[in-house]
Short mmCIF file of C-alpha atoms in Angstrom, two decimals:
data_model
loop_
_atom_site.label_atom_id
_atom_site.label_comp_id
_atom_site.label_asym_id
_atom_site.label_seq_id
_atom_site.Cartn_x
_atom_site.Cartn_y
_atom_site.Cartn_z
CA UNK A 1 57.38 122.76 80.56
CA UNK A 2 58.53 126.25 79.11
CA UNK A 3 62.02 126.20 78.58
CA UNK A 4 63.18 129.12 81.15
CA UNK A 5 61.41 126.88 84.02
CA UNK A 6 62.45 123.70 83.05
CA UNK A 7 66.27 125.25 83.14
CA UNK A 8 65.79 125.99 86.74
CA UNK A 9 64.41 123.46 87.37
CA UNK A 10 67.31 121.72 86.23
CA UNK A 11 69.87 124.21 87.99
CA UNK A 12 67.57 123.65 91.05
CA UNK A 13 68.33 119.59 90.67
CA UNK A 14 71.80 119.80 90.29
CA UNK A 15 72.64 122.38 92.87
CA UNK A 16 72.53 120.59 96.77
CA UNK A 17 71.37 122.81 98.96
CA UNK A 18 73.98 122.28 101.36
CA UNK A 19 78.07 122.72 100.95
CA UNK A 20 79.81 120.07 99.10
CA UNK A 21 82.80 118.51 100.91
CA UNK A 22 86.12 119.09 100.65
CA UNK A 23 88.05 116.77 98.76
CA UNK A 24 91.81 116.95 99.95
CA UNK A 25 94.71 117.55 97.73
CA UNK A 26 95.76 113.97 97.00
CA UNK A 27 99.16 112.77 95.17
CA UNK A 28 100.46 109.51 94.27
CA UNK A 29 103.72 108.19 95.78
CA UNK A 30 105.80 105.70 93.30
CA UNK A 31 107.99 103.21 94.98
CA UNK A 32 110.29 101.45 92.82
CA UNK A 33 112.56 98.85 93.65
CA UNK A 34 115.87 98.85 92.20
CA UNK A 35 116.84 96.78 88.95
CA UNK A 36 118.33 93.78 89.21
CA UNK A 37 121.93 93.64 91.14
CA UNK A 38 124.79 91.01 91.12
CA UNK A 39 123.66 88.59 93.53
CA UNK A 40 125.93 85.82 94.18
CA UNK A 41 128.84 87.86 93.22
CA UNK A 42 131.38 89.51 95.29
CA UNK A 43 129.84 92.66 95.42
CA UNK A 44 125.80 92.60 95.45
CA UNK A 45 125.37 96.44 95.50
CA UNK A 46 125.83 97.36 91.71
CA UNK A 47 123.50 96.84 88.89
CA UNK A 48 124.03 94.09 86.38
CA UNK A 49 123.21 94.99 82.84
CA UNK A 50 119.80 93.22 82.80
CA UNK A 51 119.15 95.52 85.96
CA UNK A 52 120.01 98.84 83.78
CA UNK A 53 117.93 98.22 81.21
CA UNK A 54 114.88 97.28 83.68
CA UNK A 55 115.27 100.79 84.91
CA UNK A 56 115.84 102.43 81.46
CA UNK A 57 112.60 100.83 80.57
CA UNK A 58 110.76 102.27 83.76
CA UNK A 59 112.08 105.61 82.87
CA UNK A 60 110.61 105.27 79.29
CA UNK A 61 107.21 104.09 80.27
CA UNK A 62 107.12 106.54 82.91
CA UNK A 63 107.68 109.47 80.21
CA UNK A 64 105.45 107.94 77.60
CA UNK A 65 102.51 108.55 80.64
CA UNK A 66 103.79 112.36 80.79
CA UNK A 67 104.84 111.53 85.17
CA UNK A 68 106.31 114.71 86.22
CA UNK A 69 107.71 113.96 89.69
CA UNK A 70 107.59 116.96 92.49
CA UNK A 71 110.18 115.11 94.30
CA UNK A 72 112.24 112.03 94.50
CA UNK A 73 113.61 109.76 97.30
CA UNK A 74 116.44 107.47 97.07
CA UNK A 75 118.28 105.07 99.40
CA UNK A 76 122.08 105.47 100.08
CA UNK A 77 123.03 102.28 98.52
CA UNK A 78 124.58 102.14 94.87
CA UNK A 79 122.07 100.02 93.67
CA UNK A 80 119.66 102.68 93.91
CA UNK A 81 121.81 105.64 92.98
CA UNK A 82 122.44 103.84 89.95
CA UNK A 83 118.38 102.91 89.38
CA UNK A 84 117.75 106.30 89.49
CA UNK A 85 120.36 106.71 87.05
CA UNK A 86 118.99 104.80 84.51
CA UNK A 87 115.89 105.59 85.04
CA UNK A 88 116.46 109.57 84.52
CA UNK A 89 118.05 108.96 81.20
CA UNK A 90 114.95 108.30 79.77
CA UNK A 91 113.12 111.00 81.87
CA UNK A 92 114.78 114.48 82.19
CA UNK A 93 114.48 116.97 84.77
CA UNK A 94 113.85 115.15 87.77
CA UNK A 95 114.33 116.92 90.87
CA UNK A 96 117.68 116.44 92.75
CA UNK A 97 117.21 113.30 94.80
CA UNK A 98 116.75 113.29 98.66
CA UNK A 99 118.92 110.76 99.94
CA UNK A 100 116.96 109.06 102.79
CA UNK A 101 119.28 106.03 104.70
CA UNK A 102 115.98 104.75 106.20
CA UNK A 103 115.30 103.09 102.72
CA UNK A 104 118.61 101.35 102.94
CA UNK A 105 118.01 97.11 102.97
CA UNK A 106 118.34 95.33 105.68
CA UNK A 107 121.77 93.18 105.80
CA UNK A 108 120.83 89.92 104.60
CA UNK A 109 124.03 88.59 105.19
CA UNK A 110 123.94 89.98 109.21
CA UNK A 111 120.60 88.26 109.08
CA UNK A 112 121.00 84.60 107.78
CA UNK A 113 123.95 84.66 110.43
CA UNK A 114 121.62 85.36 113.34
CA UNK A 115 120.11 81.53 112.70
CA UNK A 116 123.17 79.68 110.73
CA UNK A 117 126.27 79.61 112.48
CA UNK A 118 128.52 77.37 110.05
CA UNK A 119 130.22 79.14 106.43
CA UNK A 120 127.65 81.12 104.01
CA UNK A 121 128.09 78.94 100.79
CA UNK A 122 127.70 81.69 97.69
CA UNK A 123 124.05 80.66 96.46
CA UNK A 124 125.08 80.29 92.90
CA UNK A 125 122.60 77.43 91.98
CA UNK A 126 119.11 76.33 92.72
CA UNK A 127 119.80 74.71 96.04
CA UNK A 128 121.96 77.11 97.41
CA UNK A 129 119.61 80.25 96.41
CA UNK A 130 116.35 77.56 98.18
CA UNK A 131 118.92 77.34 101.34
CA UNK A 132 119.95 80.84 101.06
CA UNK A 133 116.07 82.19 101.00
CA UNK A 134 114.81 79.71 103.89
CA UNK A 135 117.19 81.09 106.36
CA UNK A 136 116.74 84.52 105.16
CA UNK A 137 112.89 83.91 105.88
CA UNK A 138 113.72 82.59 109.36
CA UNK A 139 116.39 85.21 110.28
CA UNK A 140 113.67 87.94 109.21
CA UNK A 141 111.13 86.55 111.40
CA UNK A 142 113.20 86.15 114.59
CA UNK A 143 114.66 89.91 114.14
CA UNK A 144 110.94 91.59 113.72
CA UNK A 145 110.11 89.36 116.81
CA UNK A 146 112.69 90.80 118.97
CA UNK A 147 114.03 87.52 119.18
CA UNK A 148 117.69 88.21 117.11
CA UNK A 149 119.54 91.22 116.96
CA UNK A 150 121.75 90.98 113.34
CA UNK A 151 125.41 92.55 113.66
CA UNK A 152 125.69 96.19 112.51
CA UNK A 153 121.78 96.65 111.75
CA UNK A 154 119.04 98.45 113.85
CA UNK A 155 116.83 96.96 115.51
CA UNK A 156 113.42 96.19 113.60
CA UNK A 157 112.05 99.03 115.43
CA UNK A 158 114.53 101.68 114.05
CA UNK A 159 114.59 100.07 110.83
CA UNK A 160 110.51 100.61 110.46
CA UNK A 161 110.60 103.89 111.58
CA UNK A 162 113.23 104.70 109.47
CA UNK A 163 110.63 103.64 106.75
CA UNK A 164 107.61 105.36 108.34
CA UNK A 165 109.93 108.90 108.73
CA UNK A 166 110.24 108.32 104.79
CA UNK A 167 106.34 108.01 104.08
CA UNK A 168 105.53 110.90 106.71
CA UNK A 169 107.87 113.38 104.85
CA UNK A 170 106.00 112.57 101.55
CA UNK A 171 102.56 113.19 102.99
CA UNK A 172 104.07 116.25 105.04
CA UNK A 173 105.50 118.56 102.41
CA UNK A 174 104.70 117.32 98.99
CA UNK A 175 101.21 116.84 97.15
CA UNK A 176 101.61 115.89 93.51
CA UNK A 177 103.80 112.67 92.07
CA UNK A 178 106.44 111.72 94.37
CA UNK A 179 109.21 109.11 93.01
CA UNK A 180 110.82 106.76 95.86
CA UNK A 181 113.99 104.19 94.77
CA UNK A 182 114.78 102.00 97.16
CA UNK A 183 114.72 98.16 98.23
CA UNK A 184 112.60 94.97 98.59
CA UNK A 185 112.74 95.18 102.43
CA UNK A 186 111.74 98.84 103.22
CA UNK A 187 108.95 98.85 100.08
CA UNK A 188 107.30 95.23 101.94
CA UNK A 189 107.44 97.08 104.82
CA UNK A 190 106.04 100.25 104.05
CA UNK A 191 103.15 98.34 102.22
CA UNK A 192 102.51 96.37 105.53
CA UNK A 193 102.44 99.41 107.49
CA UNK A 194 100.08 100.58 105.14
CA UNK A 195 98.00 97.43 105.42
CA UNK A 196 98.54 96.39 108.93
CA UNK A 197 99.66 93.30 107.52
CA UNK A 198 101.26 90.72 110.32
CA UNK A 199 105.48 90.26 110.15
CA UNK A 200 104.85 86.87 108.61
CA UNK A 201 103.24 88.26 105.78
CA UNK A 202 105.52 91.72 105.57
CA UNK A 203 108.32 88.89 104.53
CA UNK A 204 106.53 87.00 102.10
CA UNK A 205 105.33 90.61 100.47
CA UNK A 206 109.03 91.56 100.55
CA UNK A 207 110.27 88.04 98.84
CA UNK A 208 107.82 88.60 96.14
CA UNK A 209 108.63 92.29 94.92
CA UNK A 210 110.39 92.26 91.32
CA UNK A 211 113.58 94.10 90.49
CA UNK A 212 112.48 97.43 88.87
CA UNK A 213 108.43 96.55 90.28
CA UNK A 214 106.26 99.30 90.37
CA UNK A 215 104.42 99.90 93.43
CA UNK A 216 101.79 102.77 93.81
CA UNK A 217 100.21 104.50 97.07
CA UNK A 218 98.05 107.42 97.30
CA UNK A 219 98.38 109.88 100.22
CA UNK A 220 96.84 112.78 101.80
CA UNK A 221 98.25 114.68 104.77
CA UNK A 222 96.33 112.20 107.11
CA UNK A 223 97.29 108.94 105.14
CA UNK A 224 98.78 106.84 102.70
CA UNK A 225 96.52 103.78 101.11
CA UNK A 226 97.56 101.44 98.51
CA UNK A 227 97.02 101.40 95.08
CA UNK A 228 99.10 98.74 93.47
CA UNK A 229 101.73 96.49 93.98
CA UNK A 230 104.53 94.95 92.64
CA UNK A 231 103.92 95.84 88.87
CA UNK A 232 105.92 94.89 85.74
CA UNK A 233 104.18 97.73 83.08
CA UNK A 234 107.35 98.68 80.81
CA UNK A 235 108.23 95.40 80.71
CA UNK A 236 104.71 93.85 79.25
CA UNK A 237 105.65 93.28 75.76
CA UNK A 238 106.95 89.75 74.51
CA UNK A 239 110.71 90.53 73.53
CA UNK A 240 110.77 91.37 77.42
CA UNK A 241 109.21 88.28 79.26
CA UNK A 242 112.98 87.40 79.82
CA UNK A 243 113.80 90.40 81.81
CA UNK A 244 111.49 89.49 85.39
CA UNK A 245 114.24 88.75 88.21
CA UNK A 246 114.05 88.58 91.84
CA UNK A 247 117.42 89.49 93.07
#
């Protein structure tokens, strides 16, 4: 074939001859949960040191990928004013943070005591943290059920669509990298919103997030979907296997 034909007949090939569609703008929402805190201490809401440098590590792997964040979302609690703290010193010029109380935790406290009536023993060793967790599990379950109302917290209602007003403002106004601090409770349950994933599992989902985990959605206008969850990647190198905590 001469050359000139067999170019349009390549053109030709390539070229449907109907409109392509529309792809929509599409960004990528990172929710982080905050770096390790003092549990069994006397105040819970501050980072310990292992928790600082969890989130000093997620800000340097984070700038080593070139993330540039449009926005960023933060709880009210210190523990995640002071994650996003360490985190931007190892990533300047992050937008000032939105402060968004719907991705405060839930009191875990206000919920043990909605099935355990006698004294809260501090869980400060392997049976007390087991006790502490399998009434936390039960207290979660009867509060998403309707079936307990914990003292000073909303209702599981409110306290999802406290969540959901979070994830709506992100697909509403913003289309690039969005970066979200906040806790184990309102990242399970923004994942099982995502998912449609039953109360039973939304629990076991939030018992299993890491301090400082990485978890990733992508969102249009219409939609968020998930992309990853619960992710450890500035902290996969050996002189780091020591840093993984739960609490």
């Amino acid at each position: 074939m001469p050359a000139g034909r067999k170019a349009a007949a390549t053109r030709a090939f390539a070229t449907p001859p109907w409109p392509g569609p529309t792809i929509p703008p599409m960004g990528t929402l990172y929710l982080v949960r905050h770096g390790q805190a003092s549990f069994g201490t006397d105040d819970y809401d501050r980072l310990s040191p292992l928790g600082q440098r969890q989130c000093a590590a997620l800000g340097e792997w984070m700038s080593s990928r070139g993330l540039r964040f449009e926005a960023v979302l933060r709880g009210t609690l210190r523990r995640h004013r002071e994650s996003l703290q360490a985190i931007a010193g190892a990533l300047p010029g992050l937008p000032e943070a939105i402060e968004w109380p719907g991705l405060d935790e839930y009191d875990s406290e206000a919920v043990v005591r909605t099935v355990h009536d006698g004294p809260l023993v501090p869980a400060r060793d392997p049976e007390t943290v087991r006790q502490h967790f399998r009434l936390l599990r039960e207290g979660l379950l009867r509060w998403m059920a309707g079936q307990a109302q914990p003292a000073g917290m909303p209702s599981w209602a409110d306290f999802r669509a406290g969540v959901e007003a979070a994830l709506d403002l992100v697909r509403s106004r913003f289309d690039g990298d969005v970066l979200l601090v906040s806790s184990g409770g309102p990242i399970a349950t923004a994942v099982g919103g995502v998912l449609g994933a039953p109360h039973a599992s939304v629990v076991e989902l939030n018992m299993r997030i890491r301090n400082s985990a990485l978890s990733e959605f992508v969102f249009t206008r219409k939609r968020h979907a998930l992309l990853s969850f619960n992710t450890l990647p500035h902290l996969d190198h050996p002189e780091r296997r020591g840093w993984h905590s739960y609490a």
